[in-house]
Short mmCIF file of C-alpha atoms in Angstrom, two decimals:
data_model
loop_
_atom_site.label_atom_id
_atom_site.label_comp_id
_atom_site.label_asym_id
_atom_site.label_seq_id
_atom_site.Cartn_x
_atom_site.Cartn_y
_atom_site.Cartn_z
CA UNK A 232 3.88 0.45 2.51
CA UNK A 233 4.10 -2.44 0.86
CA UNK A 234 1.93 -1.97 -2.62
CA UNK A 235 -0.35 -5.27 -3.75
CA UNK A 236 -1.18 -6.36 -6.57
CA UNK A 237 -3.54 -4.59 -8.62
CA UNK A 238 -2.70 -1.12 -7.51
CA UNK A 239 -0.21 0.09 -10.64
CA UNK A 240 -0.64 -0.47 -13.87
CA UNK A 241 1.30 -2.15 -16.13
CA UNK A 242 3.72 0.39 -17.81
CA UNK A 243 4.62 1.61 -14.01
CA UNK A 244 5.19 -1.75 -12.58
CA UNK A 245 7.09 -2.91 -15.94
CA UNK A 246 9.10 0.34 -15.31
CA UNK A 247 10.06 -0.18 -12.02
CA UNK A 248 10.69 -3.80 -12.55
CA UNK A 249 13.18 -3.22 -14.84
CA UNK A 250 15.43 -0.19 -13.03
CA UNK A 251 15.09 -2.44 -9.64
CA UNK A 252 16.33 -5.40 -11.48
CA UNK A 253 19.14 -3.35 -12.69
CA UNK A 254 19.65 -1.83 -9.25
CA UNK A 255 20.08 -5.27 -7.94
CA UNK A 256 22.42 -6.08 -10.57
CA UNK A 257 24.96 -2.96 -9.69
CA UNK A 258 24.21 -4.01 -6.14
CA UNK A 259 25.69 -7.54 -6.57
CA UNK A 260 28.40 -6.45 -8.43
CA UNK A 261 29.59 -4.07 -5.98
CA UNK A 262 28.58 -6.28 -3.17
CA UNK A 263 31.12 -8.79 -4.42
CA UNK A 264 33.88 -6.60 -4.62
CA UNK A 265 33.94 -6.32 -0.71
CA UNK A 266 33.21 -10.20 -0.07
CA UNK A 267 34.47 -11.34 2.95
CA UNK A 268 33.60 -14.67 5.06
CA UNK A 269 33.21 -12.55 7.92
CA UNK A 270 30.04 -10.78 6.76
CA UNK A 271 27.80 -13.10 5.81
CA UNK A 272 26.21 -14.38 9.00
CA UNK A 273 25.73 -10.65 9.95
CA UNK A 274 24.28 -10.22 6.47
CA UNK A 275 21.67 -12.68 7.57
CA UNK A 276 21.20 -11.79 11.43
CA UNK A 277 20.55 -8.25 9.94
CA UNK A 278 18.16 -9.45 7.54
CA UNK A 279 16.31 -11.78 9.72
CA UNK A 280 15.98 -9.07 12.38
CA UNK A 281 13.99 -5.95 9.81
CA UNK A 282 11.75 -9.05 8.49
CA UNK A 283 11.14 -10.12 12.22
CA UNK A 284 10.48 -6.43 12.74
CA UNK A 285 8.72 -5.67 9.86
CA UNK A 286 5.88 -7.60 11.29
CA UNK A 287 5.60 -5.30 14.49
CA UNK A 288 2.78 -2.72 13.76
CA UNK A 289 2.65 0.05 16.27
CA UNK A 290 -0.90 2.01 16.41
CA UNK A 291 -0.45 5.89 14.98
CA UNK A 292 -3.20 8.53 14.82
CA UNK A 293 -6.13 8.15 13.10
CA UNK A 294 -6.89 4.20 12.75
CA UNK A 295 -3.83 3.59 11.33
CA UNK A 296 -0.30 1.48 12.02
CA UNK A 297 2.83 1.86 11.03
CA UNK A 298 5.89 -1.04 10.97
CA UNK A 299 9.88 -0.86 10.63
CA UNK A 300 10.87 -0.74 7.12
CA UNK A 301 14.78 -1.34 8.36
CA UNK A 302 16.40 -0.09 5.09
CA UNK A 303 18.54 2.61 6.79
CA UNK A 304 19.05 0.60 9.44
CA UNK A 305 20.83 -2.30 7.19
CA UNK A 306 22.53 0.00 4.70
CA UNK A 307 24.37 1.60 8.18
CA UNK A 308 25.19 -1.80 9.24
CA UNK A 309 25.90 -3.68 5.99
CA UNK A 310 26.85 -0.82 3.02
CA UNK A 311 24.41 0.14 0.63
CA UNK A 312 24.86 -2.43 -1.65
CA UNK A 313 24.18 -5.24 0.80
CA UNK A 314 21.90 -3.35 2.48
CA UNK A 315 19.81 -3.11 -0.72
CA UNK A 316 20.11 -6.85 -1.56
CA UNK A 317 18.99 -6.96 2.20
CA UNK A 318 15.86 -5.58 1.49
CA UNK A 319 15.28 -6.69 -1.82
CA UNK A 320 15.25 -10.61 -0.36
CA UNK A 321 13.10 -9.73 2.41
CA UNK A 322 10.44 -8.16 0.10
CA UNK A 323 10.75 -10.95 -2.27
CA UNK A 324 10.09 -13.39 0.84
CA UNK A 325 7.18 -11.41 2.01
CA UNK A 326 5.54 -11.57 -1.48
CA UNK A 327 5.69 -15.16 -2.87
CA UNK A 328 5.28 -16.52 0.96
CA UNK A 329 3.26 -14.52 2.67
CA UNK A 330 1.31 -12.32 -0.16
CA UNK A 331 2.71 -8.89 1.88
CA UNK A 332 3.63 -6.47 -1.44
CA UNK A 333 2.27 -8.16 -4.96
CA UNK A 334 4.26 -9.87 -6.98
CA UNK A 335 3.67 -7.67 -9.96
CA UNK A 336 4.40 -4.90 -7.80
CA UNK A 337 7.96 -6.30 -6.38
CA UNK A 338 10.19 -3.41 -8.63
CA UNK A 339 7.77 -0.93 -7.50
CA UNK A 340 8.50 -2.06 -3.69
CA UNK A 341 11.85 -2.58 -4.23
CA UNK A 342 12.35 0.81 -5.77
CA UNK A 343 10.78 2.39 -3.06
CA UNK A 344 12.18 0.39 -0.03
CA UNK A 345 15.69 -0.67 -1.21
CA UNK A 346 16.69 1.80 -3.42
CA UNK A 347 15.12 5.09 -2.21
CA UNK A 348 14.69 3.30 1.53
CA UNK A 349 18.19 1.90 1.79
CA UNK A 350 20.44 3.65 -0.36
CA UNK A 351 18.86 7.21 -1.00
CA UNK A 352 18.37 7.09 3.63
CA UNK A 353 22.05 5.91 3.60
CA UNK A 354 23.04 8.98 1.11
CA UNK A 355 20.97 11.06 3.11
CA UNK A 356 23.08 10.14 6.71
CA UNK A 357 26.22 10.85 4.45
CA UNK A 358 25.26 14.28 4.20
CA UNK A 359 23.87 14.77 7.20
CA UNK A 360 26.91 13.55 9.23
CA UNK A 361 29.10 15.74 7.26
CA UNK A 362 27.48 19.16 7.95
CA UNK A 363 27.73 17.79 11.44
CA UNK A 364 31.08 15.73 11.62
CA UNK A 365 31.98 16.10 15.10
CA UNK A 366 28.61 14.87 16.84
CA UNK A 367 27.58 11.27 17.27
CA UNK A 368 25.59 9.95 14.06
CA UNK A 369 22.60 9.58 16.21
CA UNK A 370 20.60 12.47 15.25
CA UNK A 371 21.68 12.27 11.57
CA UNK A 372 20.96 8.31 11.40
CA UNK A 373 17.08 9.40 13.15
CA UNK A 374 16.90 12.17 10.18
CA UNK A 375 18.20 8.96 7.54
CA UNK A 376 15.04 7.23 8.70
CA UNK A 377 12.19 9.37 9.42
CA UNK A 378 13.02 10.78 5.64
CA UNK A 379 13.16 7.76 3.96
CA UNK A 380 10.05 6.52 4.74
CA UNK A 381 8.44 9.27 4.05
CA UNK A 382 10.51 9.56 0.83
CA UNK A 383 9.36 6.10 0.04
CA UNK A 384 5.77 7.22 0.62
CA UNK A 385 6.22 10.02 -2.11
CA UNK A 386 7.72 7.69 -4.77
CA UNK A 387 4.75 5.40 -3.97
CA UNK A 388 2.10 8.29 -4.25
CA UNK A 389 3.24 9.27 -7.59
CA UNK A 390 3.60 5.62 -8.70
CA UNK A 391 0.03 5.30 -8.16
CA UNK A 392 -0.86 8.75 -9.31
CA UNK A 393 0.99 7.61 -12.27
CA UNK A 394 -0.84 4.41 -12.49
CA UNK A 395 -3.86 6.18 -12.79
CA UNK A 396 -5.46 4.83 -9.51
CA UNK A 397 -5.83 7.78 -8.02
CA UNK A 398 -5.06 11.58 -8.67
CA UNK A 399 -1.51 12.63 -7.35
CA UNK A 400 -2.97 15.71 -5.87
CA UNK A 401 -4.96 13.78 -3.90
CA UNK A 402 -2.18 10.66 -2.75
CA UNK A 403 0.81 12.50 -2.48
CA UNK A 404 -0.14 14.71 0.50
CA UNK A 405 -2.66 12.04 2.21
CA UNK A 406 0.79 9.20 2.04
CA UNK A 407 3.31 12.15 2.87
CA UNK A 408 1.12 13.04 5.68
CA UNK A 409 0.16 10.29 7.21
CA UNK A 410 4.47 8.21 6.45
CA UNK A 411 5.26 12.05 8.28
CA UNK A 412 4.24 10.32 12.01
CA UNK A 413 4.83 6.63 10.69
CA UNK A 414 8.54 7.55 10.51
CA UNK A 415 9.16 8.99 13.65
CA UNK A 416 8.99 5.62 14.53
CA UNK A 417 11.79 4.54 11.96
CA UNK A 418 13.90 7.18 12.91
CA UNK A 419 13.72 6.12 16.74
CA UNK A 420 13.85 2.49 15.64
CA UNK A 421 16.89 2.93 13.43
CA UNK A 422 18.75 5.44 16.06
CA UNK A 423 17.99 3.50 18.61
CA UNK A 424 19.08 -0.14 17.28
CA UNK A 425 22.42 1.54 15.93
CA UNK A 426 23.29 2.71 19.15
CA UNK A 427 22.47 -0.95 20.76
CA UNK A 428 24.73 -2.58 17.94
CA UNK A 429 27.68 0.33 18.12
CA UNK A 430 27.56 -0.39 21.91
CA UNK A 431 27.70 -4.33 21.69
CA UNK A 432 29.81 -4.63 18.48
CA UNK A 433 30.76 -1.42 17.11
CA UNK A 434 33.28 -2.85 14.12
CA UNK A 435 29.46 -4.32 12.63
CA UNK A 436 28.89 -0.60 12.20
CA UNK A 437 30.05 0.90 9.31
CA UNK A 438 29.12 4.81 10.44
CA UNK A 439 32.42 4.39 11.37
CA UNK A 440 33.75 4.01 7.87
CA UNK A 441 31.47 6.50 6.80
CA UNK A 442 33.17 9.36 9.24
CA UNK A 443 36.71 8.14 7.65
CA UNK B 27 38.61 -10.33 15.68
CA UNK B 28 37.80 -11.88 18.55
CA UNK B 29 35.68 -14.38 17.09
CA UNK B 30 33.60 -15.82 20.39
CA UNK B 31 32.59 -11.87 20.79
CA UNK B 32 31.26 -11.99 16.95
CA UNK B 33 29.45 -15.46 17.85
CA UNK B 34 27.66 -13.99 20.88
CA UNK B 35 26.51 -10.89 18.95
CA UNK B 36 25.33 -12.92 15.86
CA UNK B 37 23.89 -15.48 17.91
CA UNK B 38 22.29 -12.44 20.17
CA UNK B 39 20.91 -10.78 16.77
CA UNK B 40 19.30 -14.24 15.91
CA UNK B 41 17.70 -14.84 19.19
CA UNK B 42 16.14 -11.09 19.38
CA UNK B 43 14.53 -11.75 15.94
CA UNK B 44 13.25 -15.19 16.60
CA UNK B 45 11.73 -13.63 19.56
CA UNK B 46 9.77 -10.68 18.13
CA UNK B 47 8.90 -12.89 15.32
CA UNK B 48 7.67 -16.10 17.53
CA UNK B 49 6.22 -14.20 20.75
CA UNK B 50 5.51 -10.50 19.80
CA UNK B 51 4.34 -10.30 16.19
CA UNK B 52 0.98 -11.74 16.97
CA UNK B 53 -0.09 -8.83 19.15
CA UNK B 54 0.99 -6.22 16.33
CA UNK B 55 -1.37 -3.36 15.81
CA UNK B 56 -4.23 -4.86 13.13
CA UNK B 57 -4.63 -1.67 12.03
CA UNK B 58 -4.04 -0.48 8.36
CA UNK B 59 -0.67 0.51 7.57
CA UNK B 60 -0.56 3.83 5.91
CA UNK B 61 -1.25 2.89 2.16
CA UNK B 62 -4.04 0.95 3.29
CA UNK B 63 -5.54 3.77 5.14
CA UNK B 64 -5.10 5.52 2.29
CA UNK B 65 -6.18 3.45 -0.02
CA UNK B 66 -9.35 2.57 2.14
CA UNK B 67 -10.03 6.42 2.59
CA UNK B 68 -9.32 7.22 -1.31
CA UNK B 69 -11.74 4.58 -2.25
CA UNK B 70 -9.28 2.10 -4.20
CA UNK B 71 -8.55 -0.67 -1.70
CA UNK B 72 -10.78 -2.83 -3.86
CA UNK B 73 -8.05 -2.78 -6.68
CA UNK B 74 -5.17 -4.57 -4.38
CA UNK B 75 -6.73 -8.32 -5.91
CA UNK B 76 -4.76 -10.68 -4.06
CA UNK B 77 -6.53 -13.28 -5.96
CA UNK B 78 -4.38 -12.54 -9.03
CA UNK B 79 -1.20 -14.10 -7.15
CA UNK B 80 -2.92 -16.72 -4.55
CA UNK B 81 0.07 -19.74 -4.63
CA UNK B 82 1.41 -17.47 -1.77
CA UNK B 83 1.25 -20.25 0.76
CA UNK B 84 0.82 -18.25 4.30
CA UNK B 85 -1.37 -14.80 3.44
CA UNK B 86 -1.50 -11.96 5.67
CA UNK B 87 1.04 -13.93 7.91
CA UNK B 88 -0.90 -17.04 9.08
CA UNK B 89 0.10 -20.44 9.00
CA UNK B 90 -2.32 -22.98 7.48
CA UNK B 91 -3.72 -25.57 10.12
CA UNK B 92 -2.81 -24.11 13.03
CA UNK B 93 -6.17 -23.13 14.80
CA UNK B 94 -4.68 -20.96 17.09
CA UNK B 95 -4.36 -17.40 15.49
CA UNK B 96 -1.65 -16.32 17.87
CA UNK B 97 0.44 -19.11 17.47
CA UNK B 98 -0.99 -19.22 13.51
CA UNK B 99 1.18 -15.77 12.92
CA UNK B 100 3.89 -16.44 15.36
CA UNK B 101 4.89 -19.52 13.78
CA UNK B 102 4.42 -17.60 10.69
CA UNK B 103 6.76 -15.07 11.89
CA UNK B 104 8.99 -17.91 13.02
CA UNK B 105 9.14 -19.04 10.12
CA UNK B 106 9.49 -16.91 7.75
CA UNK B 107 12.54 -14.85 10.40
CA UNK B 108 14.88 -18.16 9.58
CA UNK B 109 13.88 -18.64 5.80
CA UNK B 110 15.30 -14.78 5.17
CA UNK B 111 18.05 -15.72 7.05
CA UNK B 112 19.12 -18.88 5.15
CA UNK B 113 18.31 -17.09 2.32
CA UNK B 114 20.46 -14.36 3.39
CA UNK B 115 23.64 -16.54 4.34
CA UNK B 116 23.04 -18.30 1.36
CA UNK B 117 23.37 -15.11 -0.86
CA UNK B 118 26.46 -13.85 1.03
CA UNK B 119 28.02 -16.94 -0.12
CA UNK B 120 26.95 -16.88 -3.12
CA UNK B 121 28.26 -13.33 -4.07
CA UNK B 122 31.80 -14.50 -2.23
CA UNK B 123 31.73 -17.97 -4.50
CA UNK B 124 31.27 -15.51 -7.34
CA UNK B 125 34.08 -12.82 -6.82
CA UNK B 126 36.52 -16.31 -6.53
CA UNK B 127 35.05 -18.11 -9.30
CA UNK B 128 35.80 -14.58 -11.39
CA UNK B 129 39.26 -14.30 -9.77
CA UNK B 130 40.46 -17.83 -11.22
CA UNK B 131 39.47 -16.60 -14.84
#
């Protein structure tokens, strides 16, 4: 989902530069708050792991692939704020190294990966696993994940149906559609992988704080 | 904490992602993702320029000079796996360094 260059136009990419910047700012601030020495290497095992997986397209319906986006994933295991600094570093590696997402479009994909990825999926598992307190955050963290990708498709659909590149009516069902399947595959990815860490090291998941 | 537990799972984590990234990531599905489907389908692919921003060094994951594609994007993947994670450790530091250096004030 990562949008290239050339795809919004300028007052949309501007925009989103801007409220991502300031995103990351908030993020930092509250990130620092809760420094501790002991998460830092996780902060960068997590990190290297969703770029690693990132790059693992799995075939969907209809000529198409889909990949890990990891932004629920890192928000359950590092916070929200890290979890959005998380994802914001790993887009900006992808861009300036390997030309995945444009450069001009970095806000945009931050917006839509970090901010509605990470921390609107990490809101939504909140909620979830409230309703639904006394089962195991497994179903709730699958829900976290297929939504927001497919929440991330919509706030790219109407980025570009804002840009002008194409009309909404037409992008927002064809990316909502099509992110529908692509996130079955988060949701598995991100349930699955939470249950592996809980099992291994379960104080690295912070579900558990979340429940408290 | 028990702190050799911690090592193994960090060093565990590290491992898993150099792996995908090194032996698995060249036989990813080359298919579109979904905004390129889209955007191939919807007729505006041609609009995503890469050309405007081309100092990215490795594009679409391939390391220059090594003729080997497979081993082109896994060392891409390799590579690019430890560079978020330095990057990452770095930052974690960094935001630590801060909250001390704004402490002392």
């Amino acid at each position: 989902m990562h949008i290239p260059d050339g795809f919004l136009d300028v007052k949309t990419w501007g925009t989103l530069a801007v409220v991502s910047a300031g995103a990351i700012g908030l993020a930092a601030k509250a990130a620092a708050k809760d420094a501790e020495e002991g998460n830092i290497p996780t902060m960068g095992v997590v990190a290297a792991f969703i770029f690693a997986a990132q790059m693992l397209n799995f075939p969907i319906a209809g000529g198409t692939s889909g990949h890990f986006l990891g932004g629920v994933f890192a928000a359950l295991l590092l916070g929200p704020a890290r979890g959005l600094l998380t994802m914001g570093l790993i887009l900006i590696v992808q861009a300036l190294l390997f030309a995945d997402g444009g450069v001009t479009a970095l806000g945009a994909n931050i917006f839509n990966m970090g901010v509605i990825g990470a921390v609107g999926g990490y809101l939504l598992f909140r909620a979830l696993w409230r309703l639904f307190p006394d089962r195991s955050p497994w179903l709730p963290a699958f829900i976290a994940g297929w939504a927001s990708v497919v929440l991330a498709a919509a706030a790219c659909a109407l980025e570009l149906g804002f840009s002008g590149t194409v009309p909404l009516g037409v992008v927002l069902p064809a990316m909502v559609g099509i992110h529908a399947l692509i996130g079955l595959g988060e949701g598995a990815i991100t349930a699955g992988a939470l249950a592996l860490v809980a099992r291994v090291r379960p104080e690295v998941v912070r579900v558990v704080e979340v429940r408290g | 904490m028990n702190l050799s537990r911690n090592a193994a799972f960090l060093l565990g984590g590290i491992a898993v992602a150099v792996l995908l990234a090194l032996f698995l990531s060249p036989f990813a599905s080359p298919l579109p993702d979904g905004l390129e489907r889209v955007a191939e389908i919807h007729g505006f692919l041609a609009r995503g320029e890469t050309g405007a921003f081309t100092y990215a060094p490795f594009p679409d994951y391939a390391l220059s000079g090594v003729k080997s594609p497979v081993w082109a994007t896994g060392l891409a993947g390799l590579l690019g796996t430890l560079v978020v994670f330095v990057l990452a450790v770095l930052l974690g530091a960094g935001l630590r360094r801060f909250v001390k250096g704004a402490g002392r004030r």
